[in-house]
Amino acid sequence: MELSRAGAIARLMPSLAELQDEYEFLEADDRYRLLIDLGRSLEAMPEALKTDATLVRGCSAAVWVYPTRRDDGRLHFLADSNAAITKGIIALILLTVQDRTPDEIIATDIEAALAPFDLRNQLSSNRTQGIPNMIALVRETAVRYA
């Protein structure tokens, strides 16, 4: 059985629970590295999709998020950032919602899922200021497709 590219990449991404288990035991510098590595594992976003329309407003770094809808109705997000830590943050957010139905995404408490990572206390306010906007964009996309 042949895996799609998205399926193959999804298999490389850890689950949120696995990531949280690892994150808990790391020192601050290693937590940064973990986020950077998580960002590197994101599926590549074509440059043509990095437009003003896909740019997340209110982030200190440039963040682009592009939703697609699979044949089964599930939403798949492509995302990228020009900052390594920020790219890791959006990857962490996507771990909570990737390849789920719009209704599942709407029902997901993304903030609660991210709470164990304590990003506000682990990272500078510059790095975390755009998180609510990233989450809002994901939610608005799910509502639009629901």
Coordinates of N, CA, C and O in Angstrom, one line a residue:
M1 N 0.8 -1.2 0.0 CA 0.0 0.0 0.0 C 0.9 1.2 0.0 O 1.8 1.4 0.8
E2 N 0.6 2.2 -0.9 CA 1.4 3.4 -1.0 C 0.9 4.5 -0.2 O -0.3 4.7 -0.2
L3 N 1.7 5.1 0.6 CA 1.3 6.2 1.4 C 1.4 7.5 0.6 O 2.3 7.7 -0.2
S4 N 0.4 8.4 0.8 CA 0.5 9.7 0.2 C 1.7 10.5 0.9 O 2.1 10.1 2.0
R5 N 2.1 11.5 0.3 CA 3.2 12.4 0.8 C 2.8 12.9 2.2 O 3.5 12.8 3.2
A6 N 1.5 13.4 2.3 CA 1.0 13.9 3.5 C 1.0 12.8 4.6 O 1.3 13.1 5.7
G7 N 0.5 11.7 4.2 CA 0.5 10.5 5.1 C 1.8 10.1 5.6 O 2.0 9.9 6.8
A8 N 2.8 10.2 4.7 CA 4.2 9.8 5.1 C 4.7 10.8 6.1 O 5.4 10.5 7.1
I9 N 4.5 12.1 5.8 CA 5.0 13.1 6.7 C 4.3 13.1 8.0 O 4.9 13.2 9.1
A10 N 3.0 12.8 8.0 CA 2.2 12.7 9.3 C 2.8 11.6 10.2 O 2.9 11.7 11.4
R11 N 3.3 10.5 9.5 CA 3.9 9.4 10.3 C 5.2 9.8 11.0 O 5.6 9.3 11.9
L12 N 5.9 10.8 10.4 CA 7.1 11.3 11.0 C 6.9 12.2 12.2 O 7.8 12.4 13.0
M13 N 5.8 12.9 12.2 CA 5.4 13.8 13.3 C 5.1 13.0 14.5 O 4.3 12.1 14.4
P14 N 5.6 13.4 15.7 CA 5.2 12.7 16.9 C 3.8 13.1 17.3 O 3.2 14.1 16.8
S15 N 3.1 12.3 18.1 CA 1.8 12.7 18.6 C 2.0 13.8 19.7 O 3.1 13.9 20.2
L16 N 1.0 14.5 20.0 CA 1.1 15.6 21.0 C 1.5 15.0 22.3 O 2.3 15.6 23.0
A17 N 0.9 13.8 22.7 CA 1.2 13.2 24.0 C 2.7 12.8 24.0 O 3.4 13.0 25.0
E18 N 3.2 12.2 22.9 CA 4.6 11.8 22.9 C 5.5 13.0 23.0 O 6.5 13.0 23.8
L19 N 5.2 14.1 22.4 CA 6.0 15.3 22.4 C 5.9 15.9 23.8 O 7.0 16.3 24.3
Q20 N 4.8 15.9 24.4 CA 4.6 16.4 25.8 C 5.5 15.6 26.8 O 6.2 16.2 27.6
D21 N 5.5 14.3 26.7 CA 6.3 13.5 27.5 C 7.8 13.8 27.5 O 8.5 13.9 28.5
E22 N 8.2 14.0 26.2 CA 9.6 14.4 26.0 C 9.9 15.8 26.5 O 10.9 16.0 27.2
Y23 N 9.0 16.7 26.2 CA 9.2 18.1 26.5 C 9.4 18.4 28.1 O 10.2 19.2 28.5
E24 N 8.6 17.6 28.8 CA 8.6 17.8 30.3 C 9.9 17.6 30.9 O 10.3 18.2 31.9
F25 N 10.7 16.7 30.3 CA 12.0 16.4 30.9 C 13.2 17.2 30.4 O 14.3 17.0 30.9
L26 N 12.9 18.1 29.5 CA 14.0 18.9 28.9 C 14.3 20.2 29.6 O 13.3 20.8 30.2
E27 N 15.5 20.6 29.5 CA 15.9 22.0 30.0 C 15.5 23.0 28.9 O 15.2 22.6 27.8
A28 N 15.5 24.3 29.3 CA 15.0 25.3 28.4 C 15.7 25.3 27.0 O 15.0 25.3 26.0
D29 N 17.0 25.1 26.9 CA 17.7 25.1 25.6 C 17.3 23.9 24.8 O 17.1 24.0 23.6
D30 N 17.1 22.8 25.4 CA 16.7 21.6 24.7 C 15.2 21.7 24.3 O 14.8 21.1 23.2
R31 N 14.4 22.4 25.0 CA 13.0 22.7 24.6 C 13.0 23.5 23.3 O 12.2 23.2 22.4
Y32 N 13.9 24.5 23.2 CA 14.0 25.3 22.0 C 14.4 24.4 20.8 O 13.8 24.5 19.7
R33 N 15.4 23.5 21.0 CA 15.8 22.6 20.0 C 14.7 21.7 19.5 O 14.5 21.4 18.4
L34 N 13.9 21.2 20.5 CA 12.8 20.3 20.2 C 11.7 21.1 19.3 O 11.3 20.5 18.3
L35 N 11.4 22.3 19.7 CA 10.5 23.1 18.8 C 11.1 23.3 17.4 O 10.3 23.2 16.4
I36 N 12.3 23.7 17.4 CA 13.0 23.9 16.1 C 12.9 22.6 15.2 O 12.5 22.6 14.0
D37 N 13.2 21.5 15.8 CA 13.1 20.2 15.1 C 11.7 19.9 14.7 O 11.5 19.4 13.6
L38 N 10.7 20.2 15.5 CA 9.3 20.0 15.2 C 9.0 20.8 13.9 O 8.3 20.4 13.0
G39 N 9.4 22.1 13.9 CA 9.2 22.9 12.8 C 9.8 22.4 11.5 O 9.2 22.5 10.4
R40 N 11.0 21.8 11.6 CA 11.7 21.3 10.5 C 10.9 20.1 9.9 O 11.0 19.7 8.7
S41 N 10.1 19.4 10.7 CA 9.4 18.2 10.3 C 8.1 18.6 9.6 O 7.4 17.7 9.1
L42 N 7.7 19.9 9.5 CA 6.5 20.3 8.8 C 6.6 19.9 7.3 O 7.7 20.0 6.8
E43 N 5.5 19.6 6.8 CA 5.5 19.4 5.3 C 5.9 20.7 4.6 O 5.4 21.7 5.1
A44 N 6.6 20.6 3.6 CA 7.1 21.8 2.9 C 5.9 22.5 2.3 O 5.0 21.9 1.7
M45 N 5.9 23.8 2.5 CA 4.9 24.7 1.9 C 5.4 25.4 0.7 O 6.4 26.1 0.7
P46 N 4.8 25.2 -0.5 CA 5.3 25.8 -1.7 C 5.4 27.3 -1.6 O 4.5 27.9 -1.0
E47 N 6.4 27.9 -2.1 CA 6.6 29.4 -2.0 C 5.4 30.1 -2.6 O 5.0 31.2 -2.1
A48 N 4.8 29.6 -3.6 CA 3.6 30.2 -4.3 C 2.4 30.4 -3.3 O 1.6 31.3 -3.5
L49 N 2.4 29.6 -2.3 CA 1.3 29.7 -1.3 C 1.6 30.7 -0.2 O 0.7 31.1 0.6
K50 N 2.8 31.2 -0.1 CA 3.2 32.2 0.9 C 2.9 33.6 0.4 O 3.7 34.3 -0.2
T51 N 1.6 34.0 0.5 CA 1.1 35.2 0.0 C 0.5 36.0 1.2 O 0.4 35.5 2.3
D52 N 0.1 37.2 0.9 CA -0.6 38.1 1.9 C -1.8 37.4 2.4 O -2.2 37.6 3.5
A53 N -2.5 36.7 1.5 CA -3.8 36.0 1.9 C -3.5 34.9 2.9 O -4.4 34.6 3.7
T54 N -2.4 34.3 2.9 CA -2.1 33.2 3.8 C -1.3 33.6 5.0 O -1.0 32.8 5.9
L55 N -0.9 34.9 5.1 CA -0.1 35.4 6.2 C -1.0 35.6 7.4 O -2.0 36.1 7.4
V56 N -0.5 35.1 8.6 CA -1.2 35.2 9.8 C -0.8 36.6 10.4 O 0.4 36.9 10.6
R57 N -1.8 37.4 10.7 CA -1.6 38.7 11.2 C -1.2 38.7 12.7 O -1.7 37.8 13.4
G58 N -0.4 39.6 13.1 CA -0.2 39.8 14.6 C 1.0 39.0 15.1 O 1.2 38.9 16.3
C59 N 1.7 38.3 14.2 CA 2.9 37.5 14.6 C 4.2 38.4 14.4 O 4.2 39.1 13.4
S60 N 5.1 38.3 15.3 CA 6.3 39.0 15.1 C 7.2 38.5 14.0 O 7.9 39.3 13.3
A61 N 7.1 37.2 13.7 CA 7.7 36.6 12.6 C 6.6 36.4 11.5 O 5.5 36.3 11.8
A62 N 7.1 36.2 10.3 CA 6.1 35.9 9.2 C 5.7 34.4 9.4 O 6.5 33.5 9.5
V63 N 4.3 34.2 9.4 CA 3.8 32.9 9.5 C 2.7 32.8 8.4 O 1.8 33.6 8.3
W64 N 2.8 31.7 7.6 CA 1.8 31.5 6.6 C 1.1 30.1 6.9 O 1.7 29.2 7.3
V65 N -0.2 30.1 6.7 CA -1.0 28.9 6.9 C -2.0 28.8 5.8 O -2.7 29.7 5.5
Y66 N -2.0 27.6 5.1 CA -2.8 27.4 4.0 C -3.6 26.1 4.2 O -3.0 25.0 4.3
P67 N -4.9 26.2 4.3 CA -5.7 25.0 4.6 C -6.1 24.3 3.2 O -6.4 25.0 2.2
T68 N -6.2 23.0 3.3 CA -6.8 22.3 2.1 C -7.8 21.3 2.7 O -7.7 20.9 3.9
R69 N -8.7 20.9 1.9 CA -9.8 20.0 2.3 C -9.6 18.7 1.6 O -9.6 18.7 0.3
R70 N -9.4 17.6 2.3 CA -9.2 16.3 1.6 C -10.6 15.8 1.2 O -11.6 16.3 1.5
D71 N -10.5 14.8 0.3 CA -11.8 14.2 -0.2 C -12.7 13.7 0.9 O -13.9 13.7 0.7
D72 N -12.1 13.3 2.0 CA -13.0 12.8 3.1 C -13.5 13.9 4.0 O -14.1 13.6 5.0
G73 N -13.2 15.2 3.6 CA -13.7 16.3 4.4 C -12.8 16.8 5.5 O -13.0 17.8 6.1
R74 N -11.7 16.0 5.7 CA -10.8 16.5 6.8 C -9.9 17.6 6.3 O -9.7 17.7 5.1
L75 N -9.5 18.5 7.2 CA -8.7 19.6 6.8 C -7.2 19.3 7.0 O -6.8 18.7 8.0
H76 N -6.4 19.7 6.1 CA -5.0 19.5 6.1 C -4.4 20.9 5.9 O -4.7 21.6 5.0
F77 N -3.5 21.2 6.8 CA -2.9 22.6 6.8 C -1.4 22.5 6.4 O -0.7 21.7 6.9
L78 N -1.0 23.4 5.5 CA 0.4 23.6 5.2 C 0.7 24.9 5.9 O -0.1 25.8 6.0
A79 N 1.9 24.9 6.5 CA 2.3 26.1 7.2 C 3.8 26.3 7.2 O 4.6 25.3 6.9
D80 N 4.3 27.5 7.3 CA 5.7 27.8 7.4 C 5.9 29.1 8.1 O 4.9 29.9 8.3
S81 N 7.1 29.4 8.5 CA 7.5 30.7 9.1 C 8.9 30.9 8.7 O 9.7 30.0 8.4
N82 N 9.3 32.2 8.8 CA 10.7 32.6 8.5 C 11.5 32.6 9.8 O 12.7 32.9 9.7
A83 N 10.9 32.1 10.9 CA 11.7 32.0 12.2 C 11.5 30.5 12.7 O 10.4 30.0 12.7
A84 N 12.6 29.9 13.0 CA 12.6 28.5 13.4 C 11.7 28.2 14.6 O 11.0 27.2 14.6
I85 N 11.8 29.0 15.7 CA 11.0 28.7 16.8 C 9.5 28.9 16.5 O 8.7 28.1 16.9
T86 N 9.2 29.9 15.8 CA 7.8 30.2 15.4 C 7.3 29.1 14.5 O 6.1 28.6 14.7
K87 N 8.1 28.5 13.7 CA 7.7 27.4 12.8 C 7.4 26.2 13.7 O 6.5 25.5 13.5
G88 N 8.2 26.0 14.8 CA 7.9 24.9 15.7 C 6.6 25.1 16.5 O 5.9 24.2 16.7
I89 N 6.3 26.4 16.8 CA 5.0 26.7 17.5 C 3.9 26.4 16.6 O 2.9 25.7 17.0
I90 N 3.9 26.8 15.3 CA 2.8 26.5 14.4 C 2.7 25.0 14.2 O 1.6 24.4 14.1
A91 N 3.8 24.3 14.2 CA 3.8 22.8 14.0 C 3.1 22.2 15.3 O 2.3 21.3 15.1
L92 N 3.4 22.7 16.4 CA 2.8 22.2 17.7 C 1.2 22.5 17.6 O 0.5 21.6 17.9
I93 N 0.8 23.6 17.2 CA -0.6 23.9 17.0 C -1.2 22.9 16.0 O -2.3 22.3 16.3
L94 N -0.6 22.7 14.9 CA -1.1 21.8 13.9 C -1.2 20.4 14.4 O -2.1 19.6 14.0
L95 N -0.3 20.0 15.3 CA -0.5 18.6 15.9 C -1.8 18.4 16.6 O -2.3 17.3 16.6
T96 N -2.4 19.4 17.0 CA -3.7 19.3 17.7 C -4.9 19.2 16.7 O -6.0 18.7 17.1
V97 N -4.7 19.6 15.5 CA -5.8 19.7 14.6 C -5.6 19.0 13.2 O -6.6 18.8 12.4
Q98 N -4.4 18.7 12.9 CA -4.1 18.2 11.5 C -4.9 17.0 11.1 O -5.0 16.0 11.9
D99 N -5.5 17.1 9.9 CA -6.2 15.9 9.3 C -7.4 15.5 10.1 O -7.8 14.3 10.1
R100 N -8.1 16.5 10.7 CA -9.3 16.2 11.4 C -10.5 16.9 10.7 O -10.2 17.8 9.9
T101 N -11.7 16.5 11.0 CA -12.8 17.1 10.4 C -13.0 18.5 11.0 O -12.6 18.8 12.1
P102 N -13.7 19.4 10.2 CA -14.0 20.7 10.8 C -14.7 20.7 12.1 O -14.3 21.4 13.0
D103 N -15.6 19.8 12.3 CA -16.3 19.6 13.6 C -15.4 19.2 14.7 O -15.5 19.7 15.8
E104 N -14.5 18.3 14.4 CA -13.5 17.9 15.4 C -12.6 19.0 15.8 O -12.3 19.2 17.0
I105 N -12.2 19.8 14.8 CA -11.3 21.0 15.1 C -12.1 22.0 16.0 O -11.5 22.5 16.9
I106 N -13.3 22.3 15.6 CA -14.1 23.2 16.4 C -14.3 22.8 17.8 O -14.2 23.6 18.8
A107 N -14.4 21.5 18.0 CA -14.6 20.9 19.4 C -13.3 20.8 20.2 O -13.3 20.6 21.4
T108 N -12.1 21.0 19.5 CA -10.8 20.8 20.1 C -10.5 22.1 20.9 O -10.5 23.2 20.4
D109 N -10.1 21.9 22.2 CA -9.6 23.1 23.0 C -8.1 23.1 22.8 O -7.4 22.5 23.5
I110 N -7.8 23.9 21.7 CA -6.3 23.9 21.3 C -5.5 24.5 22.5 O -4.4 24.0 22.8
E111 N -6.0 25.6 23.1 CA -5.3 26.2 24.2 C -5.0 25.2 25.3 O -3.9 25.1 25.9
A112 N -6.0 24.4 25.7 CA -5.8 23.4 26.7 C -4.8 22.3 26.3 O -4.0 21.9 27.1
A113 N -4.9 21.9 25.0 CA -3.9 20.9 24.5 C -2.5 21.5 24.6 O -1.5 20.7 24.8
L114 N -2.3 22.8 24.4 CA -1.0 23.4 24.4 C -0.5 23.8 25.8 O 0.7 24.0 26.1
A115 N -1.5 23.8 26.8 CA -1.2 24.3 28.1 C 0.0 23.6 28.8 O 0.9 24.2 29.4
P116 N 0.1 22.2 28.7 CA 1.3 21.6 29.3 C 2.6 22.0 28.8 O 3.6 21.8 29.5
F117 N 2.7 22.6 27.6 CA 4.0 23.1 27.1 C 4.3 24.5 27.7 O 5.5 24.9 27.5
D118 N 3.4 25.1 28.3 CA 3.7 26.4 29.1 C 4.5 27.4 28.2 O 5.5 27.9 28.7
L119 N 4.1 27.5 27.0 CA 4.8 28.3 26.0 C 5.0 29.8 26.5 O 6.1 30.4 26.3
R120 N 4.0 30.3 27.1 CA 4.1 31.8 27.6 C 5.3 32.0 28.6 O 5.9 33.0 28.6
N121 N 5.5 30.9 29.4 CA 6.6 31.1 30.4 C 7.9 30.5 29.8 O 9.0 30.8 30.4
Q122 N 7.9 29.7 28.8 CA 9.1 29.1 28.2 C 9.7 30.0 27.2 O 11.0 29.9 27.0
L123 N 8.9 30.8 26.5 CA 9.4 31.6 25.4 C 9.2 33.1 25.6 O 8.3 33.4 26.5
S124 N 9.9 33.9 24.9 CA 9.7 35.3 25.1 C 8.3 35.8 24.6 O 7.7 35.1 23.8
S125 N 7.8 36.9 25.0 CA 6.5 37.4 24.6 C 6.5 37.6 23.1 O 5.4 37.5 22.5
N126 N 7.6 38.0 22.6 CA 7.7 38.2 21.1 C 7.4 37.0 20.4 O 6.7 37.0 19.3
R127 N 7.9 35.9 20.9 CA 7.7 34.6 20.2 C 6.3 34.0 20.3 O 5.8 33.3 19.5
T128 N 5.6 34.4 21.4 CA 4.3 33.8 21.7 C 3.1 34.8 21.4 O 2.0 34.3 21.4
Q129 N 3.4 36.0 21.0 CA 2.3 37.0 20.8 C 1.3 36.6 19.7 O 0.2 36.9 19.7
G130 N 1.8 35.8 18.7 CA 1.0 35.5 17.6 C 0.2 34.2 17.7 O -0.6 33.8 16.9
I131 N 0.5 33.4 18.8 CA -0.2 32.1 19.0 C -1.7 32.3 19.0 O -2.4 31.5 18.3
P132 N -2.3 33.2 19.7 CA -3.8 33.3 19.6 C -4.3 33.6 18.2 O -5.4 33.1 17.8
N133 N -3.5 34.3 17.4 CA -3.9 34.6 16.0 C -3.8 33.3 15.2 O -4.6 33.1 14.3
M134 N -2.8 32.5 15.4 CA -2.6 31.2 14.7 C -3.8 30.3 15.0 O -4.4 29.7 14.1
I135 N -4.1 30.2 16.3 CA -5.3 29.4 16.7 C -6.6 29.9 16.2 O -7.4 29.1 15.7
A136 N -6.8 31.2 16.2 CA -8.0 31.8 15.6 C -8.1 31.5 14.2 O -9.2 31.1 13.7
L137 N -7.1 31.6 13.4 CA -7.1 31.3 12.0 C -7.5 29.8 11.7 O -8.4 29.5 10.9
V138 N -7.0 28.9 12.5 CA -7.3 27.5 12.4 C -8.8 27.3 12.7 O -9.5 26.6 11.9
R139 N -9.3 27.9 13.8 CA -10.7 27.8 14.1 C -11.6 28.4 13.1 O -12.6 27.8 12.7
E140 N -11.3 29.6 12.6 CA -12.1 30.2 11.6 C -12.1 29.4 10.3 O -13.2 29.3 9.7
T141 N -11.0 28.8 10.0 CA -11.0 27.9 8.8 C -12.0 26.7 9.0 O -12.8 26.4 8.1
A142 N -11.9 26.1 10.2 CA -12.8 25.0 10.5 C -14.3 25.4 10.4 O -15.1 24.7 9.9
V143 N -14.6 26.5 11.0 CA -16.0 27.0 11.0 C -16.4 27.3 9.5 O -17.6 26.9 9.2
R144 N -15.6 27.8 8.7 CA -15.9 28.1 7.3 C -16.2 26.8 6.6 O -17.1 26.8 5.7
Y145 N -15.5 25.7 6.9 CA -15.7 24.5 6.2 C -16.8 23.6 6.8 O -17.2 22.6 6.2
A146 N -17.2 23.9 8.0 CA -18.2 23.1 8.8 C -19.5 23.1 8.1 O -19.9 24.0 7.5

